[in-house]
PDB file of C-alpha atoms and ligand atoms in Angstrom:
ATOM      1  CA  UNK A1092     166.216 152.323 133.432  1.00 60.00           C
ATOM      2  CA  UNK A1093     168.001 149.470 135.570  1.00 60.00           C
ATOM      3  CA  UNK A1094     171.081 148.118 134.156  1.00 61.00           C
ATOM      4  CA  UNK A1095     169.858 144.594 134.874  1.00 59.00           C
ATOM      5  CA  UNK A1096     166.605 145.651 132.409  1.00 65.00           C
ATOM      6  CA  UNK A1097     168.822 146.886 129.746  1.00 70.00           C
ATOM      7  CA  UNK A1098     170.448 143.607 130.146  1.00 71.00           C
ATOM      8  CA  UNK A1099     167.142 141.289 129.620  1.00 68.00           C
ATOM      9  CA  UNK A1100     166.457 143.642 126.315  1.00 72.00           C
ATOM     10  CA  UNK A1101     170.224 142.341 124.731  1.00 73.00           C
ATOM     11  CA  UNK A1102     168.340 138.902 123.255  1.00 70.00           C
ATOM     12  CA  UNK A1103     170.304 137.202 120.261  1.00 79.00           C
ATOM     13  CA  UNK A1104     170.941 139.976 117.748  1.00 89.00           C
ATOM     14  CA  UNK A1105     169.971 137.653 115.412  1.00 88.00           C
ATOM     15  CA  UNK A1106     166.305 136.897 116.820  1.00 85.00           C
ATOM     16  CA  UNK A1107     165.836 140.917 116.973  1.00 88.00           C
ATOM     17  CA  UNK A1108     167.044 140.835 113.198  1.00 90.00           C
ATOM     18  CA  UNK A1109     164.823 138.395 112.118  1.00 85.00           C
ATOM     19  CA  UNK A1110     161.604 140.512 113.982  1.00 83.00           C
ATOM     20  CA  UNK A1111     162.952 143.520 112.295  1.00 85.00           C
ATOM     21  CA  UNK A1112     162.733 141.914 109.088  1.00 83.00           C
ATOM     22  CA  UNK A1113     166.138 140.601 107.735  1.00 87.00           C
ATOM     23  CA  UNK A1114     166.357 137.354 106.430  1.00 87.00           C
ATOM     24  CA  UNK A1115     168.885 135.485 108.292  1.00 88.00           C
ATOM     25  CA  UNK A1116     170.596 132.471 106.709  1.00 88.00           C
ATOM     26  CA  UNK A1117     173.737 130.460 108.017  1.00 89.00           C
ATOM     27  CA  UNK A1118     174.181 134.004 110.881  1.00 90.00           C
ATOM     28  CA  UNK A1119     174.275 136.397 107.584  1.00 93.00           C
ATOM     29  CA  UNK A1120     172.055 138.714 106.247  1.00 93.00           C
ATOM     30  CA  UNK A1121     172.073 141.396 103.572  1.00 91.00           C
ATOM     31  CA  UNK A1122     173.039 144.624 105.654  1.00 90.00           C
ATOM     32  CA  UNK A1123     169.969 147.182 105.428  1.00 87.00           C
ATOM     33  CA  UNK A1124     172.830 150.127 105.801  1.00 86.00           C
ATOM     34  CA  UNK A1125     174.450 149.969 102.335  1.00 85.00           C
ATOM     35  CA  UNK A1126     173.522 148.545  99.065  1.00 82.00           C
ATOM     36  CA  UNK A1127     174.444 144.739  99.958  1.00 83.00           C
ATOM     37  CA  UNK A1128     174.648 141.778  97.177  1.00 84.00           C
ATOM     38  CA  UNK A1129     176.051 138.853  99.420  1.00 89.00           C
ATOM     39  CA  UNK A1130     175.690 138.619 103.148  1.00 91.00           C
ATOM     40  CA  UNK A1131     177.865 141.012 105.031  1.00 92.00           C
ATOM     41  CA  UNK A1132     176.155 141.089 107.900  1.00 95.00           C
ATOM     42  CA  UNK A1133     176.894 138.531 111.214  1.00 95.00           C
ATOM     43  CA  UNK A1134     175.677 137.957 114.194  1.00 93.00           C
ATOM     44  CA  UNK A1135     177.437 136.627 117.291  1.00 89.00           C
ATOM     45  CA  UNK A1136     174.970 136.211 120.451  1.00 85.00           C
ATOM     46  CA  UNK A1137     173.833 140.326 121.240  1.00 85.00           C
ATOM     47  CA  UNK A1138     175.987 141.901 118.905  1.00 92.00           C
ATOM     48  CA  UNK A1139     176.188 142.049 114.843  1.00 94.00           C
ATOM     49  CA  UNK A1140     178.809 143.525 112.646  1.00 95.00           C
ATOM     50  CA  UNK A1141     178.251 143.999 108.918  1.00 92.00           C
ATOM     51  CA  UNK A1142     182.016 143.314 107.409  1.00 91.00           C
ATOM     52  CA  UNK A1143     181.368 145.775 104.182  1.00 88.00           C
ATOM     53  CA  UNK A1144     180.025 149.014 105.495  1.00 88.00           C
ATOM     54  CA  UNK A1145     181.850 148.459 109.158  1.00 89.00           C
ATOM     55  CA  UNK A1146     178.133 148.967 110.743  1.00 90.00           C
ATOM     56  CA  UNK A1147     178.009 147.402 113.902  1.00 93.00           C
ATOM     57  CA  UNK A1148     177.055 146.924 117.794  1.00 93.00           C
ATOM     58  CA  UNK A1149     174.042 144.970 119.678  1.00 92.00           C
ATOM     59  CA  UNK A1150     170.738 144.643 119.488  1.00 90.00           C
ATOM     60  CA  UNK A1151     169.178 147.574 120.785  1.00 91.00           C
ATOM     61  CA  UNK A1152     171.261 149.702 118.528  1.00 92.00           C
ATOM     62  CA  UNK A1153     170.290 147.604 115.533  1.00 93.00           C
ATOM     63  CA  UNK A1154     166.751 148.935 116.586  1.00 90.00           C
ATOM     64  CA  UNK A1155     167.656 152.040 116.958  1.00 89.00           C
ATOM     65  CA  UNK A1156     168.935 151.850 113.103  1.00 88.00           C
ATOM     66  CA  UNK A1157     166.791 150.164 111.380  1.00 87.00           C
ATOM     67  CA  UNK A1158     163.744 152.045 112.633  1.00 85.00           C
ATOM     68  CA  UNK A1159     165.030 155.315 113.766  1.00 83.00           C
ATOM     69  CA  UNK A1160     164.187 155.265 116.877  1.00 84.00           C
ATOM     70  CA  UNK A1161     166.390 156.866 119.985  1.00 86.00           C
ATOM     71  CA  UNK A1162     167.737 155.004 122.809  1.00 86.00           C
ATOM     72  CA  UNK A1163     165.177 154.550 124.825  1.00 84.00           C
ATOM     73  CA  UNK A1164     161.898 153.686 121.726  1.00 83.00           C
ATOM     74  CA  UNK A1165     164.195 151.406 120.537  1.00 87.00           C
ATOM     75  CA  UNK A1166     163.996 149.385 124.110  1.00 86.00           C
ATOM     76  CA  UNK A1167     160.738 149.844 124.445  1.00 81.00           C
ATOM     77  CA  UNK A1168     160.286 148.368 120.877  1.00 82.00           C
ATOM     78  CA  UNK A1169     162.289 145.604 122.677  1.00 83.00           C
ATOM     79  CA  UNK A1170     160.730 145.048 125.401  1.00 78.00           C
ATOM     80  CA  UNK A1171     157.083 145.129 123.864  1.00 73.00           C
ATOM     81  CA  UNK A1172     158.569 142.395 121.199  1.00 72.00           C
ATOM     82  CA  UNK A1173     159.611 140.178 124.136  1.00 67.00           C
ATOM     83  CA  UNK A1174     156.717 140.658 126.319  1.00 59.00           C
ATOM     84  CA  UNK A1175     158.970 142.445 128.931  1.00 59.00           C
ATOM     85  CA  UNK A1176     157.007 144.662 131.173  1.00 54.00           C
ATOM     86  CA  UNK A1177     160.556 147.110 132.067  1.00 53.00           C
ATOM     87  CA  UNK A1178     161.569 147.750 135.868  1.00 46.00           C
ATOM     88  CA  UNK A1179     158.239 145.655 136.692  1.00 37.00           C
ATOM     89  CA  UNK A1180     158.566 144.853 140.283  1.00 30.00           C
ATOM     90  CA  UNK A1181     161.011 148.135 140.890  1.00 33.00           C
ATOM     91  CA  UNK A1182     159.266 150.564 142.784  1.00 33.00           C
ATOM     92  CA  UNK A1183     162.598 152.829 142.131  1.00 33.00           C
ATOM     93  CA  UNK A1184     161.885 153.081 138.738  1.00 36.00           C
ATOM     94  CA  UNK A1185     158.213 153.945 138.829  1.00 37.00           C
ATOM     95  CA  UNK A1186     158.266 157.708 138.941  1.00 38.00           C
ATOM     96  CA  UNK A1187     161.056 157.802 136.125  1.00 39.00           C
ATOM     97  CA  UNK A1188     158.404 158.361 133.574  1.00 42.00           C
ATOM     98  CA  UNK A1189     159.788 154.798 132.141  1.00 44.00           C
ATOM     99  CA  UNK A1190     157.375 152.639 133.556  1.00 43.00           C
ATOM    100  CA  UNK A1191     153.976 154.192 133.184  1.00 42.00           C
ATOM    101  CA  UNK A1192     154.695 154.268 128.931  1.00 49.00           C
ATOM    102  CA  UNK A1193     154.912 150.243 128.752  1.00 53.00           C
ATOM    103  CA  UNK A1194     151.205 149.790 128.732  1.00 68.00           C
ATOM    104  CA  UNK A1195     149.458 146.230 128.973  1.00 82.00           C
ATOM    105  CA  UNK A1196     147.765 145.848 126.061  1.00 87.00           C
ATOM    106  CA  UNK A1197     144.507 147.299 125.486  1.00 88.00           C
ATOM    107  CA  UNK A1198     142.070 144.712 124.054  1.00 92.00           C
ATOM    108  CA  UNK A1199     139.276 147.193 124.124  1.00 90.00           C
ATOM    109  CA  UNK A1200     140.828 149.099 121.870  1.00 89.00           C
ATOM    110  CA  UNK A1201     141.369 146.769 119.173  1.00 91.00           C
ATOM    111  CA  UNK A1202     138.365 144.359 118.925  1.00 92.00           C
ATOM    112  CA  UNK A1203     136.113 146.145 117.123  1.00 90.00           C
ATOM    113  CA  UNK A1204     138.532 145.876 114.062  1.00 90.00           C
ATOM    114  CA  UNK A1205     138.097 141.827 113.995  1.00 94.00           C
ATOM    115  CA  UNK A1206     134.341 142.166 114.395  1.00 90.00           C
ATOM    116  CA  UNK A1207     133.932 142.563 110.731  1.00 88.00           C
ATOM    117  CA  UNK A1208     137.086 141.645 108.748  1.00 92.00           C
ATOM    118  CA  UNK A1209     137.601 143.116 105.308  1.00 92.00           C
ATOM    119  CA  UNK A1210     140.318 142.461 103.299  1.00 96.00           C
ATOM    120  CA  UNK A1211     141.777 144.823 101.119  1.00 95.00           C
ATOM    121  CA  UNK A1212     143.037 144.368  97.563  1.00 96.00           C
ATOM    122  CA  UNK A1213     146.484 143.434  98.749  1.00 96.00           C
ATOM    123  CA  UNK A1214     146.077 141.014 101.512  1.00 97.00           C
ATOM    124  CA  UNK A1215     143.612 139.094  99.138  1.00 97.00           C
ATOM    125  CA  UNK A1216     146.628 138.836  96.680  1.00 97.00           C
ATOM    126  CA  UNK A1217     149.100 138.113  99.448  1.00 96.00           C
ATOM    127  CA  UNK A1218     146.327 135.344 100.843  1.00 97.00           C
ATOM    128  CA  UNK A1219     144.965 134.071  97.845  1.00 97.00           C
ATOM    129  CA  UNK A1220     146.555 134.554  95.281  1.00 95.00           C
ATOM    130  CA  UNK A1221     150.051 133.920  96.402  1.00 94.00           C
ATOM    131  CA  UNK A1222     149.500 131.445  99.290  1.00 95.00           C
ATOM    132  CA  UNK A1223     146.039 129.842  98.033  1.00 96.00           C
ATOM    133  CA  UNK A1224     144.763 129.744 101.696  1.00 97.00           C
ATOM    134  CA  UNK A1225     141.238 127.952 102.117  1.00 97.00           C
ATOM    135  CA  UNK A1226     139.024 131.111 102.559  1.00 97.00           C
ATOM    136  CA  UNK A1227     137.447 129.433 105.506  1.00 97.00           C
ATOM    137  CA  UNK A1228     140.939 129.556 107.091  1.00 98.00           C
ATOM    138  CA  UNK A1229     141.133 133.144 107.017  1.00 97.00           C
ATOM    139  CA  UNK A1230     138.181 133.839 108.471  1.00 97.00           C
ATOM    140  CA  UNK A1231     138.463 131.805 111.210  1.00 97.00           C
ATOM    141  CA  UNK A1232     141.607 133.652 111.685  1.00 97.00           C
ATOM    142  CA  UNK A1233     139.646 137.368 111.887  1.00 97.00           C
ATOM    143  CA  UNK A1234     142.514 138.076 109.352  1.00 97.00           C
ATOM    144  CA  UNK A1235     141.720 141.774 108.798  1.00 96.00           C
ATOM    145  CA  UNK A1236     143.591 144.936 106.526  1.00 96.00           C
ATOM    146  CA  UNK A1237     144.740 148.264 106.716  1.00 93.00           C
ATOM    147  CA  UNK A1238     146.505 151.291 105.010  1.00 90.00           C
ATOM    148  CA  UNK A1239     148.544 153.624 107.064  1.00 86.00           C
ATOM    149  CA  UNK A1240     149.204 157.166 106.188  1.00 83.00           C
ATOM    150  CA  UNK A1241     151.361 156.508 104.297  1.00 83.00           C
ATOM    151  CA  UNK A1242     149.385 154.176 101.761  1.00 87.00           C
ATOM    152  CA  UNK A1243     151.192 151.261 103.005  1.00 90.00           C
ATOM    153  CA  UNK A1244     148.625 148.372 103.367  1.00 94.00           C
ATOM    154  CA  UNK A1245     149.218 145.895 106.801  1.00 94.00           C
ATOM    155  CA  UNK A1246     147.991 142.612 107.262  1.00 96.00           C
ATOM    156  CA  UNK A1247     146.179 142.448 110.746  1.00 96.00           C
ATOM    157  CA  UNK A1248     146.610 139.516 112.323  1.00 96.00           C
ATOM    158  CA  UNK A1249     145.036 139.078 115.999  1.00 97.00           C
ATOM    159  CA  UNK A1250     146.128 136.287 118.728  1.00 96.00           C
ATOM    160  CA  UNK A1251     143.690 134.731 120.764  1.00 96.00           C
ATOM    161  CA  UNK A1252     143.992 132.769 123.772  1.00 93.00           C
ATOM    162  CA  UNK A1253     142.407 129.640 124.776  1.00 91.00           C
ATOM    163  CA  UNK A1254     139.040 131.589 125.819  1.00 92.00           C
ATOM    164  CA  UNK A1255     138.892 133.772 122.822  1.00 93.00           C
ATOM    165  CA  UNK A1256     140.114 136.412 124.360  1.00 95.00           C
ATOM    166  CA  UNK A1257     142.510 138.823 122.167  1.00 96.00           C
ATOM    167  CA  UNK A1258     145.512 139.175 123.725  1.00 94.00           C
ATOM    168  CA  UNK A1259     147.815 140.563 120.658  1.00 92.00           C
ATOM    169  CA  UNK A1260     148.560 142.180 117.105  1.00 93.00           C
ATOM    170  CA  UNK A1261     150.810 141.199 114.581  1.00 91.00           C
ATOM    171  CA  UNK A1262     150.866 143.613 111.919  1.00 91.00           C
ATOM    172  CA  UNK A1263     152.346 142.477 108.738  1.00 92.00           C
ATOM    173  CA  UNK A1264     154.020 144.360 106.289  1.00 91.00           C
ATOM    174  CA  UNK A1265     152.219 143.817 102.583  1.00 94.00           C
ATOM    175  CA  UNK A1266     154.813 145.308 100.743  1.00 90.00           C
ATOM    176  CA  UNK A1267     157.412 142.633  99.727  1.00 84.00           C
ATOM    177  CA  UNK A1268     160.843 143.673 101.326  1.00 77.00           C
ATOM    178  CA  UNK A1269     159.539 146.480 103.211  1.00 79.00           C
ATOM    179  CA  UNK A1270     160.845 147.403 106.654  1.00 74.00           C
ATOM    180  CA  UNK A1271     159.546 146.815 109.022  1.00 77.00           C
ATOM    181  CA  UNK A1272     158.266 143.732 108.222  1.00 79.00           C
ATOM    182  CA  UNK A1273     156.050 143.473 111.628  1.00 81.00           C
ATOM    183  CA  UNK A1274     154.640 145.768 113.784  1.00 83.00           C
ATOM    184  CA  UNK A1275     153.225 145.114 117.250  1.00 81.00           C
ATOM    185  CA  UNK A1276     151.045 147.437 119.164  1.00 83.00           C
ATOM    186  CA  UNK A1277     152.244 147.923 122.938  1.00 79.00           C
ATOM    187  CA  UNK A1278     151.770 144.859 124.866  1.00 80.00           C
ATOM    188  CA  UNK A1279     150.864 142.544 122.657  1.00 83.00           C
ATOM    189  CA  UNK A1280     151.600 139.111 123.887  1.00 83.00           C
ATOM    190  CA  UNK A1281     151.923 137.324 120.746  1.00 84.00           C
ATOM    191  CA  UNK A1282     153.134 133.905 121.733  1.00 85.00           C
ATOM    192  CA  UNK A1283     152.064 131.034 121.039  1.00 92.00           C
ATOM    193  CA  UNK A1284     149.080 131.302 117.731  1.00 95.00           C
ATOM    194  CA  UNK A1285     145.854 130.406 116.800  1.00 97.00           C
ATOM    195  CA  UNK A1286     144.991 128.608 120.652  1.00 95.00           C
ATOM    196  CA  UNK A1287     141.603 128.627 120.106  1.00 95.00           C
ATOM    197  CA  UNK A1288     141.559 125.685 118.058  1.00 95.00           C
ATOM    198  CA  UNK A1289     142.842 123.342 120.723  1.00 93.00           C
ATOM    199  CA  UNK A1290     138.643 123.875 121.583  1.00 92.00           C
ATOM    200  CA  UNK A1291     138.433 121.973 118.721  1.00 91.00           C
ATOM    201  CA  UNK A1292     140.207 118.891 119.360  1.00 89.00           C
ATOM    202  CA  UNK A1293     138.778 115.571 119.718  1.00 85.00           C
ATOM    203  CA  UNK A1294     140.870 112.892 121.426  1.00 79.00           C
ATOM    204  CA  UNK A1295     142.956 111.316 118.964  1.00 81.00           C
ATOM    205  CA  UNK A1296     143.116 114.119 116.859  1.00 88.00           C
ATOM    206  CA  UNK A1297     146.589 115.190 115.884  1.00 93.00           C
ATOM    207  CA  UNK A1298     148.211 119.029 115.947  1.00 95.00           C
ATOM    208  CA  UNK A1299     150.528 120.287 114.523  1.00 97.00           C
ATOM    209  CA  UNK A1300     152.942 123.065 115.331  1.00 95.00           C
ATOM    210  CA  UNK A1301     154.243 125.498 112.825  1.00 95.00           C
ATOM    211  CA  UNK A1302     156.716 128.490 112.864  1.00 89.00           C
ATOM    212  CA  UNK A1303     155.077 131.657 112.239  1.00 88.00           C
ATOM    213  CA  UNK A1304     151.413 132.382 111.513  1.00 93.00           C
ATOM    214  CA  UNK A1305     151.861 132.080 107.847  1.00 93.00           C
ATOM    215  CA  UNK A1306     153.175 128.302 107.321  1.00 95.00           C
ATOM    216  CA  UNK A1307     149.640 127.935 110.593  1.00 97.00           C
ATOM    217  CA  UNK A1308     147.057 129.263 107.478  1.00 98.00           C
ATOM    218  CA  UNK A1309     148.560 126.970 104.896  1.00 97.00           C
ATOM    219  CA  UNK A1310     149.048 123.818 107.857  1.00 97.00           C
ATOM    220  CA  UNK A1311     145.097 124.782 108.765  1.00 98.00           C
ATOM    221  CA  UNK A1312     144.439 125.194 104.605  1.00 97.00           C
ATOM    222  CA  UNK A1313     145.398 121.848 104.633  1.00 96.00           C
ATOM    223  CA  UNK A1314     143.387 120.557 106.510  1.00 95.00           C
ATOM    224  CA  UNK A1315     145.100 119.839 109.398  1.00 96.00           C
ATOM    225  CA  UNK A1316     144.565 121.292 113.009  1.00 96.00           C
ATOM    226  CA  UNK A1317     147.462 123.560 113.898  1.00 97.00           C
ATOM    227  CA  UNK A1318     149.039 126.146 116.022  1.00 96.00           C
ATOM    228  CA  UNK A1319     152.291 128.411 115.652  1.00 95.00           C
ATOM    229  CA  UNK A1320     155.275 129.271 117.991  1.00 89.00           C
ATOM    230  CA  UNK A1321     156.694 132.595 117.074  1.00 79.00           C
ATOM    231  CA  UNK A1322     160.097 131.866 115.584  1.00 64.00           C
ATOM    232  CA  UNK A1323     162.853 129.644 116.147  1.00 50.00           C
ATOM    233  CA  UNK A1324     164.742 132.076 118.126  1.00 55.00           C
ATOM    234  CA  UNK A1325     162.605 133.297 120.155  1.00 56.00           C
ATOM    235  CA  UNK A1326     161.011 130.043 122.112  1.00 68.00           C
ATOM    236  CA  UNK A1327     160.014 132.353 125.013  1.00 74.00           C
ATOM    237  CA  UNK A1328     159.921 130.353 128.951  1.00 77.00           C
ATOM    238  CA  UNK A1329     155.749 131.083 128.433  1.00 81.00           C
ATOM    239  CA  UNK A1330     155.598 129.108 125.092  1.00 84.00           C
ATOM    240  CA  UNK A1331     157.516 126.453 127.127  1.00 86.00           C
ATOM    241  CA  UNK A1332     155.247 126.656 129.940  1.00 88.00           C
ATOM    242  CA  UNK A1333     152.083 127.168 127.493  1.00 87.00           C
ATOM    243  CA  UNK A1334     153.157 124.023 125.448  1.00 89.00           C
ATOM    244  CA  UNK A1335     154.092 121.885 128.658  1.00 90.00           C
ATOM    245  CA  UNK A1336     150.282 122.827 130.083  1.00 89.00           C
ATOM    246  CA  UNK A1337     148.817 121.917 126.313  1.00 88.00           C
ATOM    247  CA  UNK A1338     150.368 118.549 126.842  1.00 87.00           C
ATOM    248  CA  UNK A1339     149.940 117.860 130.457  1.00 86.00           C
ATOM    249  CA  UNK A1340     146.063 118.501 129.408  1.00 83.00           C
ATOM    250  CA  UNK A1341     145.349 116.914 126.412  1.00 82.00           C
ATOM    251  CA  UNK A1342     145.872 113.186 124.680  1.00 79.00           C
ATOM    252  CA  UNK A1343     147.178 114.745 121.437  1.00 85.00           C
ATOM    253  CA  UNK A1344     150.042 113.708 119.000  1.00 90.00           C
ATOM    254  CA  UNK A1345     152.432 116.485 118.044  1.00 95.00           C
ATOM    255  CA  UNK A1346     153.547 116.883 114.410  1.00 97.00           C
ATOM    256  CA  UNK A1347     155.835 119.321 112.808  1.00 97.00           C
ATOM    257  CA  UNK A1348     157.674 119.744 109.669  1.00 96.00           C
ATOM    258  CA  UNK A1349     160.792 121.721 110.393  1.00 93.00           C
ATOM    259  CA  UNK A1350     161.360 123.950 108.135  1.00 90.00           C
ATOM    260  CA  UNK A1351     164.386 122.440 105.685  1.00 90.00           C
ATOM    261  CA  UNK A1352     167.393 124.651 107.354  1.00 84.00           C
ATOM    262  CA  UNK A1353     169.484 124.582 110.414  1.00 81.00           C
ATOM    263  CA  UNK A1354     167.635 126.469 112.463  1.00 78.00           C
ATOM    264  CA  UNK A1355     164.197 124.581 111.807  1.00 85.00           C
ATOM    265  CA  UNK A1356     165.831 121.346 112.725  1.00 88.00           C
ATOM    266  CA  UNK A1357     167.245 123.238 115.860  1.00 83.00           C
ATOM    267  CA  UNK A1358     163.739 124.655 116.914  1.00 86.00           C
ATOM    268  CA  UNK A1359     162.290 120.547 116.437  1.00 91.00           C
ATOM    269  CA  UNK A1360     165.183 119.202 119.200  1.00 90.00           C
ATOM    270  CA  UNK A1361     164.444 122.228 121.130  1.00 87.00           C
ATOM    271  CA  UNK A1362     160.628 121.342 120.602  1.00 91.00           C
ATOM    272  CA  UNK A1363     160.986 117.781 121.355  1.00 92.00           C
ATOM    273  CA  UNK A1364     162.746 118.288 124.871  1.00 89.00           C
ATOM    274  CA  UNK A1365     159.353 120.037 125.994  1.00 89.00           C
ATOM    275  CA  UNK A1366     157.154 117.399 123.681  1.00 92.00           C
ATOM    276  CA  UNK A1367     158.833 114.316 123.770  1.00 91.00           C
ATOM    277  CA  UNK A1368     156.114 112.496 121.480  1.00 90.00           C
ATOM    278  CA  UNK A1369     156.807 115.473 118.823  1.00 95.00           C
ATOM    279  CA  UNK A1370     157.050 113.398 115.311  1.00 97.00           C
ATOM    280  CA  UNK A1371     159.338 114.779 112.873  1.00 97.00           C
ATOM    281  CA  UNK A1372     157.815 115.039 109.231  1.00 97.00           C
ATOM    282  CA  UNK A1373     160.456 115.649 106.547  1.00 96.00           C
ATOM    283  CA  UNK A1374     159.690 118.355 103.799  1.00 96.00           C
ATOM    284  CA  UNK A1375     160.448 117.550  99.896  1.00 94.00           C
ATOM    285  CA  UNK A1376     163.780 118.385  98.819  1.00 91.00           C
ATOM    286  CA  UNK A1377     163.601 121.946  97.816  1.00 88.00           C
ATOM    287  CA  UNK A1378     160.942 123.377  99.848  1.00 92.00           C
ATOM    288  CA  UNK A1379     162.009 125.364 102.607  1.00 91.00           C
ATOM    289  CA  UNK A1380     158.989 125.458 104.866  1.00 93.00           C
ATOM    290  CA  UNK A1381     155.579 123.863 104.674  1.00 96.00           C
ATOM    291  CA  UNK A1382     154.143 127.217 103.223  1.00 94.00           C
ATOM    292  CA  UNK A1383     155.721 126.626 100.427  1.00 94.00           C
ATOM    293  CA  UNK A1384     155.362 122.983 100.090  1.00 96.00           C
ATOM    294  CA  UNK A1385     151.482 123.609 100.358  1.00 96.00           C
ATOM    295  CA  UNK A1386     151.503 125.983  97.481  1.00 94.00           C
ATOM    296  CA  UNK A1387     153.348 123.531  95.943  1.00 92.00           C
ATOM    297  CA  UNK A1388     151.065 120.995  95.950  1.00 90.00           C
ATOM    298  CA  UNK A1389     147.814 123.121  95.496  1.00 87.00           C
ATOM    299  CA  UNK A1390     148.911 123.946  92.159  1.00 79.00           C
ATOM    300  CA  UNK A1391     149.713 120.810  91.082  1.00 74.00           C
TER     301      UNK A1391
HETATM  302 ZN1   ZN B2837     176.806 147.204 105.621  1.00 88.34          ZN
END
């Protein structure tokens, strides 16, 4: 691999963290390599260091930890996170056996399982019962299920572009606290979610933008028209250009309610420099994102 690929795959440890599953608050998480009770574990640009157990070094070895994988999975894992095709315009590189593994992704392959939906016992619970999404919502999502061999049921989540083509997977991890948390299969470009509702809007009409699929469902549950960026760390230059064509295009009014932490206030500025008409909406004390301000209000 070229050293100036390697160098592309060292993102902010803490962005990796986050897609591996940690929750990050204030640059801390619990450390998944001991039994951790407060926060040990920091993250300063590529690197992280957990201050109890003495774990430490940069992203791609926090890969290589978490899910086992060598050297050379764990950049792939990377890389197919990030949407980096490796040693792309290197002709060098393209007999090194490297290359020809980072496959586009193969839509083909994966349609059929959105054709017909079916939900199994746990994403119903995990949809349902525990966010009280409008059923409506989900199917117009394709949201679909599935147990791997090891019993462990996945949320299937597919991402469409603008024409309705499918263009990624986001497999989600039913099992609260399980690692990983997400699961991608190679290629997928999951960027900016649910685009094939900007189809849907009228002039006038007002969208909002959400971080992360889940707070989209409960945004769309509510009746509102909305799409998702990824996550805050991880504003990619293609959402940037994707959301800078959405608003060269259409005569919409961006929304968002950040979610009620540093780095949800940091995504909005970041937002606003590529949307200048963004309009900042201010969750209730005590609610953390609009997911949970939704179920909030749907039980009440
Ligand atoms: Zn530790």
């Amino acid at each position: 691999m070229q050293k100036y690929d390697i160098e592309k795959l060292r993102h902010s440890c803490e962005g990796v963290a986050q897609r591996l599953g940690l929750t990050i608050k204030h640059h801390k998480a619990l450390c998944p390599f001991h039994n951790d009770h407060t926060p040990s574990m920091t993250f300063k640009e590529a690197r992280f260091k957990c201050w109890s157990c003495g774990e430490s070094g940069d992203s791609i070895s926090l890969v290589q930890k978490v899910l086992g994988k060598n050297f050379l999975d764990a950049c792939r894992w990377l890389a197919d996170e990030h949407n980096i095709i490796l040693a792309d315009e290197s002709s060098k590189f393209q007999d090194s056996g490297f290359k020809s593994e980072v496959k586009p992704f193969d839509a083909s392959r994966y349609e059929r399982f959105f054709e017909r939906p079916w939900l199994n016992e746990e994403a119903r619970r995990f949809l349902f019962d525990e966010r009280h999404l409008d059923e409506r919502v989900v199917r117009w999502c394709r949201l679909t299920s599935w147990k791997d061999k090891q019993g462990v049921a996945w949320l299937q989540i597919p991402y469409y572009n603008r024409e309705g083509k499918l263009v990624g997977i986001q497999n989600r991890n039913l099992v609260r606290g399980a690692l990983p948390r997400f699961r991608f299969p190679q290629g997928s470009q999951c960027g900016i979610y649910n685009l094939p509702v900007l189809n849907l809007l009228r002039p006038g009409d007002e969208l909002f933008i959400t971080e992360g699929c889940s707070d989209c469902w409960a945004m769309l549950s509510a009746g509102h028209k909305a799409i998702a960026i990824p996550s805050a760390t991880l504003l990619t230059k293609k959402d940037i250009e994707q959301l800078l064509s959405i608003n060269s295009h259409l005569s919409t009014q961006f929304h968002m309610y950040p979610d009620r932490d540093e780095p949800g206030e940091r995504l909005f500025l970041q937002l606003q420099k590529v949307l200048p008409s963004l309009v900042h909406h201010q969750l209730p004390l005590g609610c953390k994102d609009f997911g949970e301000y939704y179920t909030l209000k749907i039980k009440h």
